[in-house]
Amino acid sequence: MKKTTLRRVVLIQLLVFINLLGAGGCTSGKQTENREKLTIGVVSYGEGAVSLQRYERFKDYMATQTGAVVELEPAYNELQAIEQIQRKKWDIVFAPPGLAAIAISKAMYAPLFSLEGLSNRQRSLLIVRENDPIKKISDLANKTVALGEIGSAAGYYVPLYDLYGLTLAQIRFASTPKTVLQWISDKSVDAGAMSENDFNLYHQSFPQAKFRVLHTSRWIPIGLVLVGQTVDRNRQAEIEKAMKDAPGDIVADAGYVPTAKAPNYNQFIEIVEKVRPLENQSKQKPAVLLIRKSAVTDTTTGTQNDNSGSRTQQ
């Protein structure tokens, strides 16, 4: 009789323990479900392409510091990146200059930090063969020009701005700066665009070819870490502090500079806004790089300007 009673007591205690474990698991699950989620958008295309592995420790660090569920979400082309930004799906964005300009102007993202680079700024070059008779930008009329992928500041937006007003026989889009140089070398194109840094890095890969810089653009600002409008100010301050206080190796992997002031993007945003309406025309043959019968708002004055005239002066 005593043994039976003892078994019942042990069984009851075991069931109570199991129920407590189950309740604890449910509570833990509910806590996880109720935790705020932060999505970090990173670029895996063009000049800003990076490996997601670089951000793993940063992601884990930010989850610990903020208590949020932090997720990484890559974009594999500019259209996908812009869609996520316009839909406000990304809370934090590591953006190269072209995407940063769109995020600030179209979706009210706020700069937090500059991204690191070979220098704090860069320029775009238009490259031709050394012995080519082309001497100035206007000589590229009715010629074939290679640009980088849509979304690249130095390979696409800035050279398209500098070519504004011309009619080109064709624009070819290259996935890498080395491809641009290869096309120039084998005369597949008459000229090509890329960053000054990329030209210095890759032109030595073509020892038999001689290149010449036809045109050097204005300075392009460095990329940015941005925070979305949907993140409240208290959370934004928490994110900014955590990123400032992050260990040096985590900062280096993520590629931002916590001590660098974010550059002024106003002029660069104007450039991107000017040429974005030309995206469809740039894919046509011939490529007429002119906005006809269309008024575009001047972002500095708020007035309407008719862009049906001559090429913009630098």
Coordinates of C-alpha atoms in Angstrom, one line a residue:
M1 CA 0.0 0.0 0.0
K2 CA 2.8 2.3 0.9
K3 CA 4.6 1.4 -2.3
T4 CA 1.5 2.2 -4.4
T5 CA 1.2 5.6 -2.7
L6 CA 4.8 6.4 -3.3
R7 CA 4.5 5.5 -7.0
R8 CA 1.5 7.9 -7.2
V9 CA 3.4 10.7 -5.6
V10 CA 6.4 10.3 -7.9
L11 CA 4.1 10.1 -10.9
I12 CA 2.2 13.3 -9.9
Q13 CA 5.5 15.1 -9.4
L14 CA 6.8 13.9 -12.8
L15 CA 3.6 15.1 -14.5
V16 CA 3.8 18.5 -12.8
F17 CA 7.5 18.8 -13.8
I18 CA 6.6 18.0 -17.5
N19 CA 3.8 20.5 -17.5
L20 CA 6.1 23.2 -16.1
L21 CA 8.6 22.4 -18.8
G22 CA 5.9 22.7 -21.4
A23 CA 4.7 25.9 -20.1
G24 CA 8.2 27.3 -20.0
G25 CA 8.8 26.3 -23.6
C26 CA 5.5 28.0 -24.7
T27 CA 6.5 31.1 -22.8
S28 CA 9.9 31.1 -24.4
G29 CA 8.3 30.7 -27.8
K30 CA 5.9 33.5 -27.2
Q31 CA 8.7 35.8 -26.0
T32 CA 10.6 35.0 -29.2
E33 CA 7.5 35.7 -31.3
N34 CA 6.9 39.0 -29.5
R35 CA 10.5 40.3 -29.9
E36 CA 10.9 43.1 -32.3
K37 CA 12.5 42.2 -35.7
L38 CA 15.2 44.2 -37.3
T39 CA 16.0 43.5 -41.0
I40 CA 19.4 44.5 -42.4
G41 CA 19.5 45.0 -46.1
V42 CA 22.9 44.4 -47.8
V43 CA 23.9 44.6 -51.5
S44 CA 25.1 41.6 -53.4
Y45 CA 25.4 43.3 -56.9
G46 CA 27.6 45.8 -58.7
E47 CA 30.3 47.8 -56.9
G48 CA 28.8 47.2 -53.5
A49 CA 28.7 43.4 -53.7
V50 CA 29.7 41.7 -50.5
S51 CA 29.7 38.3 -48.8
L52 CA 26.9 37.8 -46.3
Q53 CA 29.4 36.0 -44.1
R54 CA 31.0 39.4 -43.4
Y55 CA 27.8 40.4 -41.5
E56 CA 27.2 37.3 -39.4
R57 CA 29.0 38.5 -36.3
F58 CA 27.6 42.0 -36.7
K59 CA 24.1 40.5 -36.9
D60 CA 24.6 38.4 -33.7
Y61 CA 26.2 41.4 -31.9
M62 CA 23.2 43.7 -32.8
A63 CA 20.7 41.0 -31.7
T64 CA 22.5 40.9 -28.3
Q65 CA 22.7 44.6 -27.9
T66 CA 19.1 45.4 -29.0
G67 CA 17.3 42.3 -27.8
A68 CA 15.7 42.1 -31.3
V69 CA 15.5 39.3 -33.7
V70 CA 18.0 40.5 -36.4
E71 CA 17.8 39.1 -39.9
L72 CA 20.1 39.7 -43.0
E73 CA 18.4 40.1 -46.3
P74 CA 20.5 40.4 -49.5
A75 CA 19.5 42.2 -52.7
Y76 CA 20.8 40.7 -55.9
N77 CA 19.9 43.5 -58.2
E78 CA 19.0 47.2 -57.9
L79 CA 15.3 46.7 -58.6
Q80 CA 15.0 44.3 -55.7
A81 CA 16.9 46.7 -53.4
I82 CA 14.8 49.7 -54.4
E83 CA 11.5 47.7 -54.0
Q84 CA 12.5 46.7 -50.4
I85 CA 13.5 50.3 -49.6
Q86 CA 10.3 51.8 -51.0
R87 CA 8.2 49.2 -49.2
K88 CA 10.2 50.0 -46.0
K89 CA 11.1 46.3 -45.6
W90 CA 14.6 47.1 -44.5
D91 CA 15.3 48.8 -41.1
I92 CA 19.0 49.1 -41.6
V93 CA 20.7 49.3 -45.1
F94 CA 24.3 49.0 -46.1
A95 CA 24.1 51.0 -49.3
P96 CA 26.5 51.9 -52.0
P97 CA 26.2 55.6 -53.2
G98 CA 23.6 55.0 -56.0
L99 CA 21.2 53.1 -53.7
A100 CA 21.9 55.5 -50.8
A101 CA 20.8 58.4 -52.9
I102 CA 17.5 56.7 -53.8
A103 CA 16.9 55.6 -50.2
I104 CA 17.3 59.1 -48.8
S105 CA 15.3 61.0 -51.5
K106 CA 12.5 58.5 -52.1
A107 CA 12.0 56.7 -48.7
M108 CA 13.3 59.1 -46.1
Y109 CA 16.1 56.9 -44.8
A110 CA 18.5 58.7 -42.5
P111 CA 22.3 58.3 -42.7
L112 CA 24.0 56.8 -39.6
F113 CA 27.6 56.1 -40.8
S114 CA 29.8 56.2 -43.8
L115 CA 31.0 52.9 -45.4
E116 CA 34.7 52.4 -45.6
G117 CA 36.5 52.5 -49.0
L118 CA 39.8 53.0 -50.6
S119 CA 39.2 56.7 -50.1
N120 CA 36.4 58.8 -48.7
R121 CA 35.3 59.7 -52.2
Q122 CA 35.7 58.4 -55.7
R123 CA 35.3 59.6 -59.3
S124 CA 34.0 58.1 -62.5
L125 CA 36.1 57.8 -65.6
L126 CA 35.2 57.5 -69.3
I127 CA 38.0 55.4 -70.9
V128 CA 39.0 55.1 -74.6
R129 CA 41.8 53.5 -76.5
E130 CA 44.9 55.7 -76.4
N131 CA 45.2 56.0 -80.2
D132 CA 41.4 56.6 -80.7
P133 CA 40.6 60.0 -82.3
I134 CA 37.9 60.7 -79.7
K135 CA 39.0 63.8 -77.8
K136 CA 36.0 65.0 -75.9
I137 CA 32.6 63.7 -74.7
S138 CA 30.7 65.1 -77.6
D139 CA 32.8 62.9 -79.9
L140 CA 31.0 59.9 -78.5
A141 CA 27.8 60.8 -80.4
N142 CA 26.6 57.8 -82.4
K143 CA 29.3 55.7 -80.8
T144 CA 29.0 52.5 -78.6
V145 CA 29.7 53.0 -74.9
A146 CA 29.9 50.5 -72.1
L147 CA 28.4 51.3 -68.7
G148 CA 28.2 49.3 -65.5
E149 CA 25.1 47.7 -64.1
I150 CA 22.1 49.9 -63.2
G151 CA 22.6 51.0 -59.6
S152 CA 26.4 51.6 -59.8
A153 CA 27.3 55.2 -59.1
A154 CA 30.6 55.4 -60.9
G155 CA 29.7 52.9 -63.6
Y156 CA 26.1 54.0 -64.4
Y157 CA 24.5 57.1 -62.8
V158 CA 27.4 59.6 -63.0
P159 CA 28.6 58.7 -66.5
L160 CA 25.0 58.7 -67.8
Y161 CA 24.7 62.2 -66.3
D162 CA 27.9 63.3 -68.1
L163 CA 26.7 61.8 -71.3
Y164 CA 23.3 63.6 -71.0
G165 CA 22.1 65.1 -74.3
L166 CA 24.0 62.7 -76.6
T167 CA 22.5 60.1 -78.9
L168 CA 24.6 56.9 -78.7
A169 CA 24.5 54.1 -81.2
Q170 CA 24.2 51.7 -78.3
I171 CA 24.9 51.3 -74.6
R172 CA 26.3 47.9 -73.5
F173 CA 26.1 46.9 -69.9
A174 CA 29.0 45.1 -68.3
S175 CA 28.9 43.1 -65.1
T176 CA 32.4 44.0 -64.1
P177 CA 35.0 46.8 -64.7
K178 CA 37.4 44.2 -66.3
T179 CA 34.7 43.4 -68.9
V180 CA 34.5 47.1 -69.8
L181 CA 38.3 47.2 -70.3
Q182 CA 38.1 44.0 -72.3
W183 CA 35.5 45.5 -74.6
I184 CA 37.5 48.7 -75.1
S185 CA 40.6 46.6 -75.8
D186 CA 39.0 44.4 -78.4
K187 CA 37.1 47.4 -80.0
S188 CA 33.7 46.0 -79.1
V189 CA 32.9 49.5 -77.7
D190 CA 34.4 52.9 -78.3
A191 CA 34.4 54.0 -74.7
G192 CA 33.6 52.7 -71.2
A193 CA 32.8 53.9 -67.7
M194 CA 34.1 52.8 -64.4
S195 CA 35.4 54.2 -61.1
E196 CA 38.9 55.7 -60.9
N197 CA 39.8 53.1 -58.3
D198 CA 38.7 50.2 -60.5
F199 CA 40.6 51.5 -63.5
N200 CA 43.8 51.8 -61.4
L201 CA 43.3 48.3 -60.1
Y202 CA 42.5 46.5 -63.4
H203 CA 44.1 48.3 -66.4
Q204 CA 47.4 46.5 -65.7
S205 CA 45.6 43.2 -66.5
F206 CA 45.7 44.3 -70.2
P207 CA 49.5 44.7 -70.9
Q208 CA 48.9 44.8 -74.7
A209 CA 46.3 47.5 -74.5
K210 CA 46.8 51.2 -74.0
F211 CA 44.0 53.2 -72.5
R212 CA 43.4 56.9 -72.2
V213 CA 41.1 58.8 -69.8
L214 CA 38.7 60.8 -71.8
H215 CA 36.8 62.4 -69.0
T216 CA 37.0 62.5 -65.2
S217 CA 33.7 63.2 -63.3
R218 CA 33.0 65.2 -60.2
W219 CA 33.5 63.5 -56.9
I220 CA 31.1 60.8 -55.8
P221 CA 30.3 60.5 -52.0
I222 CA 31.1 57.3 -50.2
G223 CA 28.3 54.7 -49.4
L224 CA 26.3 54.9 -46.2
V225 CA 24.7 52.9 -43.5
L226 CA 21.1 54.1 -43.3
V227 CA 18.2 53.6 -40.9
G228 CA 14.6 53.4 -42.0
Q229 CA 11.8 55.8 -41.1
T230 CA 9.8 53.1 -39.5
V231 CA 12.4 52.7 -36.7
D232 CA 11.4 54.9 -33.8
R233 CA 13.9 57.4 -32.5
N234 CA 14.6 55.6 -29.3
R235 CA 15.4 52.4 -31.2
Q236 CA 17.4 54.4 -33.7
A237 CA 19.5 55.9 -30.9
E238 CA 20.0 52.4 -29.4
I239 CA 21.2 51.1 -32.8
E240 CA 23.5 54.0 -33.4
K241 CA 25.1 53.6 -29.9
A242 CA 25.5 49.8 -30.4
M243 CA 27.2 50.3 -33.7
K244 CA 29.5 53.0 -32.3
D245 CA 30.5 50.8 -29.4
A246 CA 31.0 47.6 -31.5
P247 CA 34.4 45.8 -31.2
G248 CA 36.8 46.8 -33.9
D249 CA 36.9 43.4 -35.6
I250 CA 33.1 43.4 -36.0
V251 CA 33.1 46.9 -37.4
A252 CA 35.8 46.0 -39.9
D253 CA 33.8 43.0 -41.1
A254 CA 30.7 45.0 -41.6
G255 CA 32.7 47.7 -43.3
Y256 CA 31.5 50.9 -41.8
V257 CA 33.4 53.8 -40.1
P258 CA 31.8 54.7 -36.7
T259 CA 34.0 57.9 -36.4
A260 CA 33.3 59.3 -39.9
K261 CA 30.7 61.9 -40.5
A262 CA 28.2 61.0 -43.2
P263 CA 28.7 63.1 -46.3
N264 CA 26.2 65.6 -47.7
Y265 CA 24.3 63.8 -50.5
N266 CA 22.3 66.7 -51.9
Q267 CA 24.2 67.3 -55.1
F268 CA 24.6 63.6 -55.8
I269 CA 20.8 63.0 -55.3
E270 CA 20.2 65.6 -57.9
I271 CA 22.4 63.7 -60.4
V272 CA 20.6 60.4 -59.7
E273 CA 17.2 62.1 -60.0
K274 CA 18.2 63.7 -63.3
V275 CA 19.2 60.4 -65.0
R276 CA 16.8 57.9 -63.6
P277 CA 14.1 58.8 -66.2
L278 CA 16.7 57.8 -68.9
E279 CA 16.9 54.1 -67.7
N280 CA 14.6 52.8 -70.4
Q281 CA 16.1 54.9 -73.1
S282 CA 19.6 53.7 -72.2
K283 CA 18.6 50.2 -73.2
Q284 CA 17.3 51.2 -76.7
K285 CA 19.2 51.4 -80.0
P286 CA 20.0 54.2 -80.6
A287 CA 20.2 55.4 -77.0
V288 CA 18.8 59.0 -76.9
L289 CA 20.0 60.4 -73.6
L290 CA 17.6 63.3 -73.5
I291 CA 14.3 63.9 -71.6
R292 CA 12.0 65.4 -74.2
K293 CA 8.8 67.3 -73.4
S294 CA 9.1 66.6 -69.7
A295 CA 9.5 69.0 -66.8
V296 CA 11.6 67.8 -63.9
T297 CA 11.5 69.4 -60.5
D298 CA 14.7 71.2 -59.5
T299 CA 15.4 69.7 -56.0
T300 CA 17.2 72.8 -54.8
T301 CA 14.6 75.4 -55.8
G302 CA 11.4 73.5 -56.2
T303 CA 10.8 75.1 -59.6
Q304 CA 10.0 73.2 -62.8
N305 CA 12.7 73.0 -65.5
D306 CA 12.2 71.9 -69.1
N307 CA 14.8 69.3 -69.9
S308 CA 14.1 69.2 -73.6
G309 CA 17.1 71.5 -74.3
S310 CA 20.8 71.0 -74.8
R311 CA 23.2 68.9 -72.8
T312 CA 23.6 69.8 -69.1
Q313 CA 26.8 71.8 -68.5
Q314 CA 29.1 70.6 -65.8

